[in-house]
XYZ file of C-alpha atoms in Angstrom:
773
model
C -61.002 -81.971 18.209
C -57.362 -81.255 18.396
C -56.834 -82.011 14.692
C -59.843 -79.804 13.753
C -58.538 -77.028 15.761
C -55.012 -77.302 14.097
C -56.543 -77.008 10.657
C -58.723 -74.009 11.349
C -56.092 -71.170 10.668
C -55.137 -72.644 7.177
C -58.918 -72.553 6.385
C -59.120 -68.960 7.476
C -56.119 -67.824 5.314
C -56.863 -64.520 3.334
C -56.534 -65.656 -0.237
C -56.923 -62.079 -1.580
C -53.382 -61.093 -0.783
C -52.124 -64.205 -2.471
C -54.164 -63.579 -5.534
C -52.768 -60.044 -5.855
C -49.191 -61.288 -5.008
C -49.331 -63.817 -7.643
C -50.189 -61.262 -10.409
C -47.731 -58.670 -9.159
C -44.779 -61.016 -9.035
C -45.611 -62.580 -12.414
C -45.819 -59.221 -14.153
C -43.087 -57.289 -12.470
C -40.704 -60.315 -12.181
C -40.089 -60.045 -8.428
C -39.750 -62.650 -5.706
C -42.512 -63.360 -3.299
C -40.599 -62.155 -0.355
C -40.407 -58.602 -2.050
C -44.208 -58.645 -1.808
C -44.291 -59.961 1.666
C -42.034 -57.116 2.680
C -44.365 -54.752 1.029
C -47.203 -55.923 3.292
C -45.099 -55.392 6.370
C -45.305 -51.568 6.038
C -48.013 -48.973 5.469
C -48.637 -50.563 2.033
C -50.858 -53.133 3.740
C -53.232 -50.464 4.775
C -53.393 -49.140 1.262
C -54.088 -52.616 -0.271
C -56.728 -53.242 2.521
C -58.479 -50.019 1.755
C -58.811 -51.101 -1.943
C -60.378 -54.515 -0.720
C -62.656 -53.128 1.932
C -63.525 -49.642 0.872
C -66.215 -49.208 -1.790
C -64.949 -45.828 -2.888
C -61.564 -46.996 -3.735
C -61.740 -48.274 -7.251
C -58.158 -48.808 -8.284
C -54.825 -50.173 -6.948
C -51.542 -49.579 -8.748
C -48.395 -51.482 -7.889
C -44.943 -50.457 -9.278
C -41.289 -50.657 -8.656
C -39.503 -47.589 -7.208
C -35.755 -48.172 -7.282
C -35.438 -51.692 -5.867
C -38.596 -51.696 -3.644
C -42.259 -52.404 -4.457
C -44.600 -49.410 -3.990
C -48.406 -49.232 -3.933
C -50.908 -46.542 -4.421
C -54.600 -45.927 -5.083
C -54.042 -42.600 -6.800
C -52.686 -41.940 -10.381
C -49.094 -41.131 -10.547
C -48.059 -37.844 -12.248
C -45.529 -39.790 -14.323
C -44.964 -43.623 -14.868
C -41.331 -44.264 -15.168
C -41.513 -48.108 -15.160
C -43.958 -51.061 -15.661
C -47.010 -50.716 -13.333
C -49.628 -53.427 -12.546
C -53.153 -52.039 -12.112
C -56.191 -53.605 -10.333
C -59.633 -52.235 -11.108
C -63.036 -52.945 -9.628
C -65.634 -53.665 -12.298
C -68.989 -54.170 -10.573
C -68.763 -51.699 -7.849
C -68.494 -54.163 -5.127
C -68.493 -52.737 -1.663
C -66.082 -55.236 -0.386
C -63.717 -57.873 -2.032
C -63.531 -61.307 -0.509
C -61.850 -64.677 -1.388
C -64.805 -65.657 -3.569
C -65.625 -62.453 -5.574
C -62.100 -60.966 -6.132
C -61.532 -62.897 -9.246
C -64.900 -61.893 -10.786
C -64.975 -58.210 -9.562
C -61.522 -57.124 -10.412
C -59.668 -56.702 -13.658
C -55.898 -56.430 -13.795
C -53.250 -55.680 -16.245
C -50.130 -53.837 -16.799
C -48.678 -50.771 -18.595
C -45.464 -49.060 -19.096
C -44.460 -45.368 -19.089
C -45.637 -45.314 -22.738
C -49.194 -45.963 -21.948
C -50.493 -45.596 -25.480
C -47.900 -47.907 -26.883
C -49.178 -50.499 -24.365
C -52.663 -49.906 -25.324
C -52.270 -50.201 -28.964
C -51.164 -53.824 -29.193
C -53.769 -54.788 -26.611
C -56.515 -52.973 -28.559
C -55.257 -54.384 -31.937
C -54.502 -58.018 -30.926
C -56.966 -58.603 -27.994
C -60.051 -56.445 -28.128
C -60.382 -56.172 -31.952
C -60.162 -59.887 -32.638
C -62.511 -60.718 -29.726
C -65.211 -58.150 -30.647
C -65.048 -58.556 -34.385
C -65.180 -62.390 -34.294
C -68.468 -63.623 -35.460
C -68.866 -66.175 -32.940
C -68.807 -63.469 -30.406
C -71.510 -61.366 -32.094
C -74.231 -64.199 -32.039
C -77.506 -62.563 -31.374
C -76.298 -59.034 -32.328
C -78.336 -57.147 -34.869
C -76.335 -56.410 -37.927
C -76.411 -52.764 -37.525
C -74.928 -53.085 -34.028
C -72.283 -55.570 -35.192
C -71.321 -53.142 -37.975
C -71.225 -50.109 -35.773
C -69.136 -51.822 -33.168
C -66.644 -53.141 -35.798
C -66.385 -49.716 -37.463
C -66.002 -47.818 -34.108
C -63.461 -50.322 -32.800
C -61.396 -50.235 -36.092
C -61.595 -46.315 -35.833
C -60.362 -46.339 -32.330
C -57.390 -48.614 -33.064
C -56.401 -46.350 -36.050
C -56.639 -43.341 -33.836
C -54.598 -44.842 -31.101
C -52.017 -45.976 -33.729
C -51.959 -42.416 -35.245
C -51.491 -40.756 -31.773
C -48.742 -43.065 -31.076
C -46.872 -41.972 -34.247
C -47.652 -38.273 -33.535
C -45.877 -38.767 -30.119
C -42.930 -40.136 -31.783
C -42.843 -37.361 -34.376
C -43.817 -39.767 -37.132
C -47.044 -40.620 -38.987
C -47.995 -44.360 -38.504
C -50.586 -45.704 -40.881
C -52.714 -48.110 -39.043
C -53.057 -51.416 -40.905
C -56.430 -52.946 -40.657
C -56.647 -56.677 -39.105
C -58.766 -57.847 -42.121
C -57.222 -60.714 -43.759
C -55.904 -59.692 -47.350
C -53.732 -62.736 -48.153
C -56.329 -64.103 -50.534
C -56.565 -60.994 -52.564
C -59.296 -62.349 -55.049
C -61.466 -63.584 -52.273
C -61.128 -60.347 -50.210
C -61.953 -58.284 -53.205
C -65.346 -59.909 -53.189
C -66.019 -59.521 -49.420
C -67.867 -56.299 -49.155
C -67.437 -56.198 -45.335
C -63.584 -56.410 -45.770
C -63.676 -53.871 -48.633
C -65.611 -51.550 -46.325
C -62.961 -51.940 -43.557
C -60.012 -51.321 -45.954
C -61.826 -48.245 -47.619
C -62.170 -46.840 -43.965
C -58.472 -47.496 -43.416
C -57.707 -45.689 -46.805
C -59.846 -42.680 -45.698
C -57.717 -42.572 -42.345
C -54.494 -42.830 -44.188
C -55.598 -40.025 -46.627
C -56.449 -37.735 -43.683
C -53.165 -38.497 -42.103
C -51.180 -38.065 -45.358
C -52.865 -34.894 -46.381
C -52.221 -33.321 -42.920
C -48.585 -33.989 -43.511
C -48.566 -32.714 -47.018
C -50.502 -29.686 -45.937
C -47.974 -28.691 -43.203
C -47.090 -25.070 -43.623
C -43.309 -24.182 -43.342
C -44.474 -20.634 -42.359
C -46.806 -21.736 -39.595
C -44.102 -20.925 -36.930
C -44.144 -17.345 -38.095
C -47.842 -16.999 -38.102
C -48.217 -17.559 -34.255
C -49.109 -14.489 -32.263
C -45.874 -13.287 -30.444
C -43.951 -16.069 -32.079
C -40.430 -15.037 -33.653
C -38.712 -18.400 -34.618
C -35.135 -18.384 -35.852
C -33.744 -20.015 -39.032
C -33.012 -23.357 -37.269
C -36.744 -23.650 -37.071
C -36.891 -23.834 -40.906
C -34.035 -26.390 -41.051
C -35.660 -28.577 -38.397
C -38.975 -28.367 -40.312
C -37.589 -29.809 -43.443
C -35.540 -32.384 -41.662
C -38.616 -33.549 -39.712
C -40.754 -33.338 -42.881
C -38.194 -35.563 -44.872
C -38.080 -38.100 -42.051
C -41.916 -38.279 -41.887
C -42.428 -38.463 -45.502
C -39.727 -41.132 -45.805
C -41.391 -43.124 -43.195
C -44.756 -42.783 -44.965
C -43.149 -43.805 -48.293
C -41.648 -47.034 -46.664
C -45.063 -47.867 -45.222
C -46.861 -47.119 -48.394
C -44.471 -49.274 -50.445
C -44.528 -52.059 -47.767
C -46.254 -55.410 -48.409
C -49.119 -54.993 -45.884
C -50.361 -51.741 -47.410
C -49.618 -52.833 -51.000
C -51.855 -55.779 -50.351
C -54.663 -53.463 -49.381
C -54.108 -51.304 -52.410
C -54.096 -54.305 -54.616
C -57.409 -55.655 -53.218
C -59.041 -52.175 -53.688
C -57.738 -52.263 -57.324
C -59.222 -55.632 -57.871
C -62.438 -54.546 -56.201
C -62.467 -51.543 -58.522
C -63.032 -49.277 -55.445
C -63.668 -45.671 -56.048
C -60.973 -44.844 -53.429
C -58.197 -46.488 -55.357
C -57.449 -43.914 -58.053
C -57.485 -41.065 -55.554
C -55.136 -42.929 -53.162
C -52.787 -43.858 -56.073
C -52.617 -39.978 -56.910
C -51.851 -39.284 -53.271
C -49.097 -41.729 -53.256
C -47.625 -39.776 -56.271
C -47.955 -36.527 -54.248
C -46.183 -38.204 -51.333
C -43.297 -39.139 -53.606
C -43.038 -35.610 -55.052
C -43.136 -34.031 -51.706
C -40.610 -36.425 -50.272
C -38.196 -35.648 -53.213
C -38.633 -31.986 -52.389
C -37.970 -32.373 -48.667
C -34.910 -34.507 -49.185
C -33.413 -32.183 -51.671
C -34.047 -29.143 -49.293
C -32.435 -30.976 -46.330
C -29.464 -31.726 -48.619
C -28.937 -28.131 -49.690
C -29.899 -26.439 -46.361
C -27.332 -28.760 -44.458
C -24.323 -26.388 -45.079
C -26.202 -23.473 -43.528
C -26.652 -25.234 -40.189
C -23.057 -24.431 -38.810
C -23.544 -20.642 -39.666
C -27.082 -20.478 -38.214
C -26.137 -22.282 -34.984
C -23.357 -19.730 -34.473
C -25.813 -17.028 -35.102
C -28.252 -18.504 -32.579
C -25.674 -19.274 -29.803
C -22.670 -16.880 -30.125
C -22.027 -14.773 -27.010
C -19.929 -12.195 -28.757
C -22.523 -10.026 -30.654
C -19.858 -7.832 -32.484
C -18.248 -11.053 -33.864
C -21.546 -12.005 -35.685
C -20.268 -9.782 -38.547
C -17.773 -12.437 -39.326
C -20.711 -14.797 -40.107
C -22.756 -12.536 -42.420
C -20.609 -12.920 -45.613
C -20.322 -16.845 -45.556
C -23.861 -17.123 -44.595
C -25.167 -15.079 -47.587
C -22.662 -16.646 -49.767
C -24.057 -20.038 -49.025
C -27.521 -18.676 -49.634
C -26.587 -17.590 -52.991
C -25.068 -20.863 -53.798
C -28.311 -22.628 -52.787
C -30.336 -20.230 -54.905
C -28.068 -21.071 -57.889
C -28.009 -24.876 -57.531
C -31.169 -25.943 -55.759
C -34.295 -26.666 -57.873
C -36.681 -26.953 -55.068
C -35.650 -24.339 -52.594
C -34.872 -21.373 -54.902
C -38.323 -19.775 -54.494
C -38.910 -16.396 -53.235
C -41.491 -17.741 -50.566
C -38.917 -20.074 -48.990
C -35.999 -17.498 -49.093
C -38.106 -14.806 -47.672
C -39.155 -17.072 -44.787
C -35.536 -18.025 -44.028
C -34.253 -14.370 -44.103
C -37.110 -13.282 -41.907
C -36.015 -15.912 -39.300
C -32.375 -14.996 -39.573
C -33.601 -11.310 -38.770
C -35.414 -12.801 -35.790
C -32.142 -14.408 -34.518
C -30.405 -11.202 -35.145
C -32.898 -9.209 -33.006
C -32.635 -11.894 -30.236
C -28.768 -11.482 -30.095
C -29.172 -7.796 -30.141
C -31.600 -7.934 -27.281
C -28.987 -10.075 -25.258
C -26.361 -7.343 -26.128
C -28.483 -4.454 -25.032
C -31.108 -6.035 -22.594
C -34.076 -3.576 -22.152
C -34.400 -4.269 -18.512
C -30.908 -2.756 -18.003
C -30.791 -0.217 -20.661
C -32.618 2.496 -19.204
C -30.520 2.263 -15.863
C -27.030 1.999 -17.344
C -24.736 5.052 -17.962
C -26.122 7.093 -20.938
C -22.698 7.202 -22.645
C -22.374 3.377 -22.276
C -25.809 2.762 -23.460
C -25.206 5.002 -26.650
C -22.045 3.174 -27.315
C -23.833 -0.186 -27.263
C -26.716 1.037 -29.216
C -24.406 2.543 -31.838
C -22.587 -0.798 -32.031
C -26.072 -2.591 -32.377
C -26.986 -0.386 -35.309
C -23.584 -0.976 -36.871
C -23.858 -4.870 -36.704
C -27.367 -4.933 -37.994
C -26.587 -2.469 -40.694
C -23.684 -4.526 -41.740
C -26.098 -7.550 -42.257
C -28.296 -5.544 -44.514
C -25.195 -4.106 -46.440
C -24.073 -7.596 -47.037
C -27.559 -8.789 -48.133
C -27.870 -5.897 -50.683
C -24.369 -6.853 -51.963
C -25.340 -10.456 -52.585
C -28.693 -9.344 -53.982
C -26.752 -7.419 -56.616
C -24.588 -10.403 -57.166
C -27.528 -12.598 -57.787
C -28.726 -10.327 -60.568
C -25.396 -10.749 -62.141
C -24.951 -14.445 -61.671
C -28.664 -15.395 -62.074
C -30.007 -12.995 -64.628
C -33.031 -15.178 -65.186
C -33.922 -15.633 -61.579
C -32.426 -12.844 -59.437
C -33.376 -12.135 -55.868
C -36.621 -10.227 -56.005
C -37.707 -10.339 -52.414
C -39.810 -7.313 -51.071
C -37.470 -5.567 -48.502
C -40.483 -4.764 -46.449
C -41.440 -8.397 -46.151
C -37.922 -9.581 -45.114
C -36.828 -6.588 -42.914
C -40.079 -5.271 -41.655
C -39.464 -6.411 -38.079
C -35.739 -5.705 -38.305
C -36.276 -2.132 -39.411
C -38.758 -1.619 -36.567
C -36.259 -2.851 -34.218
C -33.590 -0.411 -35.764
C -36.086 2.380 -35.377
C -36.668 1.400 -31.667
C -32.817 1.437 -31.177
C -32.638 4.774 -32.721
C -35.334 5.992 -30.397
C -33.644 4.795 -27.251
C -30.412 6.150 -28.419
C -32.002 9.533 -28.898
C -33.360 9.232 -25.376
C -29.983 8.452 -24.020
C -28.249 11.140 -26.014
C -30.794 13.511 -24.606
C -29.831 12.403 -21.173
C -26.235 12.955 -21.828
C -26.885 16.548 -23.286
C -29.078 17.619 -20.599
C -26.742 16.131 -17.951
C -24.209 18.715 -18.802
C -26.546 21.340 -17.429
C -25.512 20.347 -13.935
C -21.983 21.876 -14.446
C -23.078 24.838 -16.388
C -22.157 28.305 -14.876
C -23.054 31.466 -16.772
C -21.021 34.607 -16.132
C -21.961 38.261 -16.693
C -24.321 40.586 -14.926
C -27.124 38.179 -15.062
C -25.086 35.107 -14.470
C -26.377 34.170 -11.167
C -29.966 34.283 -12.072
C -29.483 32.632 -15.333
C -27.487 29.661 -13.756
C -30.183 29.161 -11.139
C -32.886 28.925 -13.945
C -30.657 26.377 -15.900
C -30.353 24.271 -12.744
C -34.131 24.181 -12.631
C -34.448 22.972 -16.319
C -32.008 20.183 -15.300
C -34.051 19.302 -12.291
C -37.244 19.134 -14.420
C -35.456 16.992 -16.999
C -34.256 14.446 -14.248
C -37.973 14.168 -13.120
C -39.199 13.425 -16.657
C -36.274 10.790 -17.079
C -37.033 9.064 -13.832
C -40.692 8.799 -14.640
C -39.847 7.187 -18.031
C -37.612 4.679 -16.292
C -40.670 3.453 -14.293
C -42.062 1.626 -17.235
C -42.517 -2.121 -16.661
C -42.240 -3.516 -20.111
C -39.106 -4.296 -22.112
C -38.352 -1.233 -24.143
C -36.419 -3.364 -26.704
C -39.466 -5.408 -27.397
C -40.928 -3.972 -30.619
C -44.191 -5.672 -29.855
C -44.641 -4.282 -26.424
C -47.596 -1.860 -26.226
C -47.245 1.539 -24.683
C -43.882 2.470 -25.748
C -44.990 4.932 -28.431
C -47.319 6.796 -25.989
C -44.670 6.802 -23.335
C -41.873 8.101 -25.631
C -44.134 10.575 -27.146
C -44.877 12.031 -23.602
C -41.170 12.332 -22.747
C -40.466 14.050 -26.185
C -43.112 16.577 -25.457
C -41.509 17.312 -21.931
C -38.110 17.542 -23.544
C -39.514 19.886 -26.235
C -40.937 22.165 -23.633
C -37.561 22.335 -21.730
C -35.687 23.038 -24.906
C -37.861 26.183 -25.570
C -36.977 27.380 -21.896
C -33.513 26.676 -22.341
C -33.324 28.463 -25.643
C -34.886 31.615 -24.064
C -32.150 31.340 -21.202
C -29.275 30.967 -23.705
C -30.413 34.110 -25.656
C -30.576 36.132 -22.508
C -26.966 35.002 -21.666
C -26.070 35.809 -25.222
C -27.279 39.329 -25.072
C -25.251 39.813 -21.894
C -21.936 38.860 -23.618
C -19.701 41.814 -24.511
C -17.132 40.048 -26.858
C -17.161 37.445 -29.535
C -14.880 35.302 -27.524
C -17.343 35.274 -24.584
C -20.084 34.450 -26.931
C -18.349 31.283 -28.224
C -17.312 30.227 -24.729
C -21.105 30.674 -23.776
C -22.152 28.341 -26.793
C -19.263 25.841 -25.915
C -20.794 25.329 -22.541
C -24.083 24.143 -24.093
C -22.362 21.854 -26.626
C -24.651 19.126 -27.884
C -27.835 20.930 -26.844
C -27.327 23.484 -29.572
C -28.091 20.814 -32.090
C -31.629 20.371 -30.827
C -34.264 22.025 -32.967
C -35.747 24.432 -30.590
C -32.535 25.765 -29.189
C -30.919 25.824 -32.803
C -33.770 28.020 -33.869
C -33.151 30.443 -31.158
C -29.388 30.590 -31.735
C -29.976 31.049 -35.515
C -31.581 34.298 -34.715
C -28.182 35.509 -33.449
C -26.081 34.369 -36.369
C -26.157 37.809 -37.959
C -24.865 39.490 -34.742
C -22.116 37.106 -34.398
C -20.969 37.627 -38.069
C -21.248 41.353 -37.654
C -19.140 41.088 -34.512
C -16.445 39.078 -36.254
C -16.390 41.532 -39.179
C -15.791 44.336 -36.691
C -12.875 42.330 -35.122
C -11.440 41.811 -38.507
C -11.460 45.551 -39.183
C -9.955 46.389 -35.733
C -7.282 43.798 -36.193
C -6.373 45.313 -39.555
C -6.205 48.726 -38.014
C -3.876 47.554 -35.345
C -1.585 45.878 -37.911
C -1.345 48.784 -40.197
C -0.635 51.318 -37.391
C 2.085 48.989 -35.687
C 3.703 46.935 -38.412
C 6.614 49.349 -38.692
C 7.194 49.451 -34.965
C 5.477 46.290 -33.735
C 4.626 45.868 -29.911
C 7.108 43.512 -28.625
C 7.381 41.914 -25.239
C 10.272 42.754 -22.886
C 13.563 41.453 -24.056
C 12.037 39.889 -27.149
C 14.382 39.730 -30.382
C 13.268 42.336 -33.086
C 12.419 39.761 -35.743
C 11.057 36.778 -34.055
C 9.274 39.172 -31.609
C 7.606 40.868 -34.588
C 6.678 37.429 -36.069
C 5.087 36.322 -32.606
C 3.257 39.645 -32.557
C 1.708 39.342 -36.040
C 0.874 35.756 -35.305
C -1.003 36.855 -32.240
C -3.097 39.056 -34.528
C -3.816 36.235 -36.899
C -4.793 33.900 -34.070
C -7.070 36.454 -32.814
C -9.111 36.099 -36.070
C -8.411 32.343 -36.826
C -10.188 30.915 -33.893
C -13.575 32.724 -34.222
C -13.312 32.182 -38.138
C -12.924 28.311 -37.438
C -15.885 28.378 -35.000
C -18.077 30.271 -37.545
C -17.249 27.858 -40.330
C -18.031 24.824 -38.059
C -21.597 26.345 -37.344
C -24.750 25.605 -39.445
C -24.400 25.815 -43.239
C -26.906 28.539 -43.292
C -24.287 30.935 -41.604
C -21.843 30.427 -44.484
C -24.536 31.366 -46.972
C -25.165 34.743 -45.325
C -23.941 37.649 -47.468
C -22.558 39.326 -44.273
C -20.505 36.205 -43.723
C -19.092 36.029 -47.272
C -18.240 39.792 -46.992
C -16.466 39.129 -43.577
C -14.693 36.103 -44.935
C -13.344 38.088 -47.898
C -12.000 40.751 -45.699
C -10.607 38.098 -43.270
C -8.773 36.312 -46.056
C -7.394 39.712 -47.320
C -6.070 40.714 -43.857
C -4.610 37.198 -43.148
C -2.897 37.162 -46.581
C -1.262 40.644 -45.749
C -0.187 39.570 -42.280
C 1.181 36.249 -43.682
C 3.130 38.238 -46.252
C 4.431 40.530 -43.449
C 5.627 37.517 -41.525
C 7.355 36.145 -44.501
C 9.260 39.392 -45.243
C 10.406 39.554 -41.597
C 11.898 36.033 -41.748
C 13.485 36.701 -45.136
C 15.162 39.875 -43.909
C 16.525 38.165 -40.951
C 17.785 35.212 -43.023
C 19.664 37.643 -45.261
C 21.583 39.031 -42.313
C 22.426 35.611 -40.694
C 25.387 34.725 -43.167
C 27.112 38.073 -42.791
C 26.656 38.009 -39.022
C 27.973 34.612 -38.500
C 30.812 35.001 -40.832
C 32.002 38.196 -39.651
C 31.467 37.985 -35.937
C 32.933 34.619 -35.515
C 36.384 35.544 -36.811
C 37.385 38.220 -34.356
C 39.796 38.229 -31.309
C 38.316 36.865 -28.183
C 39.441 39.762 -26.053
C 39.967 43.607 -26.598
C 41.051 46.506 -24.493
C 38.244 48.133 -22.606
C 37.393 51.634 -23.702
C 38.672 52.956 -20.448
C 41.893 51.308 -20.734
C 45.212 53.383 -20.525
C 48.962 52.580 -20.590
C 49.052 52.808 -16.803
C 45.659 51.074 -16.378
C 45.283 48.284 -18.814
C 41.680 46.846 -18.744
C 40.271 44.025 -20.805
C 36.748 43.269 -22.224
C 35.232 40.167 -23.746
C 34.977 40.714 -27.532
C 31.625 38.541 -28.011
C 29.707 40.751 -30.430
C 26.036 41.736 -29.449
C 24.958 40.785 -33.076
C 25.979 37.160 -32.291
C 23.950 37.243 -29.117
C 20.949 38.513 -31.136
C 21.562 35.779 -33.764
C 21.343 33.101 -31.046
C 18.298 34.687 -29.502
C 16.518 34.994 -32.790
C 17.291 31.520 -33.682
C 15.883 30.223 -30.423
C 12.564 31.869 -30.747
C 12.324 31.075 -34.533
C 12.696 27.550 -33.716
C 10.090 27.783 -30.911
C 7.781 29.279 -33.527
C 8.450 26.386 -35.766
C 10.016 28.583 -38.468
C 12.903 27.091 -40.473
C 16.142 28.757 -39.940
C 19.412 28.877 -42.141
C 21.754 26.008 -41.777
C 24.608 28.319 -40.524
C 22.438 29.735 -37.787
C 21.262 26.209 -36.864
C 24.877 25.041 -36.593
C 25.816 27.989 -34.308
C 22.656 27.453 -32.127
C 23.651 23.781 -31.651
C 26.595 25.103 -29.502
C 24.791 27.867 -27.661
C 25.002 26.233 -24.364
C 28.722 25.661 -24.726
C 29.299 29.291 -25.807
C 27.291 30.495 -22.815
C 29.296 28.681 -20.318
C 32.634 29.594 -21.865
C 31.792 33.235 -22.288
C 30.622 33.362 -18.677
C 34.014 31.975 -17.669
C 35.744 34.644 -19.673
C 33.622 37.320 -18.242
C 34.520 36.061 -14.634
C 38.342 36.079 -15.602
C 38.207 39.556 -17.213
C 36.211 40.975 -14.184
C 38.871 39.555 -11.867
C 41.729 40.905 -13.939
C 40.130 44.406 -14.182
C 39.252 44.454 -10.455
C 42.962 43.806 -9.698
C 44.054 46.532 -12.033
C 41.585 49.034 -10.592
C 42.151 48.318 -6.817
C 45.920 47.816 -6.527
C 47.887 50.552 -4.877
C 50.873 52.189 -6.705
C 53.076 50.986 -3.819
C 51.740 47.439 -4.375
C 52.086 47.293 -8.036
C 55.790 46.452 -8.102
C 55.043 43.554 -5.872
C 52.712 41.874 -8.402
C 53.974 43.325 -11.636
C 56.303 40.411 -12.142
C 53.551 37.796 -11.842
C 51.126 39.823 -13.888
C 53.701 40.015 -16.706
C 54.599 36.290 -16.317
C 54.294 34.226 -19.542
C 51.220 32.438 -18.319
C 48.982 35.405 -17.717
C 50.531 37.617 -20.356
C 50.324 34.701 -22.867
C 46.539 34.229 -22.354
C 45.859 37.955 -22.778
C 48.120 38.473 -25.730
C 46.524 35.379 -27.481
C 43.075 36.605 -26.759
C 43.756 40.130 -28.084
C 45.834 39.430 -31.004
C 44.733 36.104 -32.411
C 41.509 35.943 -34.336
C 39.398 32.820 -34.209
C 35.900 31.258 -33.753
C 34.346 30.924 -30.313
C 34.719 27.159 -30.838
C 38.542 27.625 -30.346
C 38.435 29.445 -27.042
C 41.166 28.190 -24.824
C 40.343 26.372 -21.660
C 38.557 29.242 -19.848
C 38.305 27.458 -16.533
C 42.024 26.858 -16.490
C 42.736 30.520 -17.365
C 40.324 31.733 -14.699
C 42.015 29.650 -12.085
C 45.479 30.802 -13.188
C 44.605 34.563 -12.964
C 42.720 34.035 -9.525
C 45.809 32.211 -8.122
C 48.118 34.873 -9.511
C 46.321 37.784 -8.078
C 45.622 36.078 -4.756
C 49.354 35.277 -4.220
């Protein structure tokens, strides 16, 4: 009894866990203790539910890092080899006896289809098509099972190839080593023909691949790298198909069909020739397109939008070389597709440079600058294109570029129009933004300024409403922009009419032509808008008439005052007269310049032409007057400078007597006038004679020395006037001393230029010390 009790636990051992453990360890190459560790955790509950619960149909065991994991639910992604257990008969409960019959097991990797293909091809197909396993099957059933199974294996193989980006031609399992015997076996021929049908569908699908398919997708705007990748993938695929078609296994199939005189053979041979031609085209295209990749990658990835212009010339030059040398890619269809995709990348880069989400909220001036630069860069690409298009006509006269501009630049031109629309919107914001600072003067100024502020407020409301749109304004495919922009334009047009009426009221309130131009300058930019320009145009005649009246008035002032021009206080006569006549000319030049800068229609008016003729005549007369003044002064310069500089430095005062000798500085007033005239002529930027210029260079020195002489003479004269007769004998000896008398005699008797004046400061100190002592 004791021995029986000792053996009982081993008889009750649960063999189900051992059965699962054996298969998991064998498939996943793990030790038994790894599985035993798994059973010590919650995993045992999961395995138990698979064996005990009839609703749980599957069990998956896999490695996660270094530990075994178990689940009854499919994983979102299989990263490693997984062992599966599936119930087959719907058993409610698995026990030690039925687990081997009721459960099938297997393994698969992360590439499930790649696991399925060899299993289906090497296990299921031989088993189900073996005649021994089809005993008792009707011929129709056996044939249908065989065909469907071959078709299934072929489809799995094709799918595996597609996942790898290749076309795999599934080779049938039928034995073709004995070709003559196989050619007489109708069942094998039928299998082989079905395979050829599958191959034909696969190959034709590859041959019919459309390079333009990426462009035909709704909302798809691929770049040029898509074109290069297409031909690279196509070349790889066709090279792979060519290797398979020329391989031993498929060549045996083709030979058997030829021997059997199958109707599929000639068509398949033609298909092989088509593959060879398409393969040659793809390889040639890859070879010639390869130099483009470095430029197109920069076009796609560069962060400096403005620097893209450096890529346009080498890019288009390479395209022209491809056109000249390639025999397979130099077609209008291929080049049109590539150029359209280049335009798509340019648009993509432009949208990164001026993102629509930020464009409406950035400063209008900044937005205008960016949009202007965008138009410049994209316009540069079109300019380079047309230059190379002309070059193609010269270098390839038999086959020049004849692409339709609308086909190539259709989307790009639409984008350029969108940029122009947004720039118009932002320019309008800049122009109307100036209204905030406009202040109108005159009797009606306060009311007009208030009305202008209201126009500005209404514009801000319309601007804010437009900014509330939710789509990307730079997306040319976005619906709603045309309607929203049209609404904004209508509001702006109405505001323009209101503003034009206000400007006309302010215009009528202006009393002078100068105030009129100042009014118009305060609305600078807005005057170019159509509605406002139309209102201002109505006043062009009044402005021209006012200018003509100013010309007549200035001419009258000139004629009546030219003999005795009105000079400012202390102004030299000649340079002062020049300054006066220039003031009259400037009075006419400024309004004339503004009239000439206005609309061309102003210059076509008969009244303007008449006023312009009068203006030119008056200006010529005043310019001649100025020239005569300058020449008259220049003729006097030489005599003045020569005669006045060679005189004694001192002379006796007109009140001087023998008993009362008084002195005076002999610096002629004409020389003073010379220096003053020279100074003002130089300020007026009028060239002066060389002698006057030489004297003027020492003007500061002369001024200092003459001031010292004046001081010395003043002190001397004061002494002579204030000394009493009884005091004279006391100082007469010092006054007659050699130092003082020498200076005085030298200044009175010796002639010389001002530049040889003795040391006036020393003389001044000598006289002062003499008189004081």
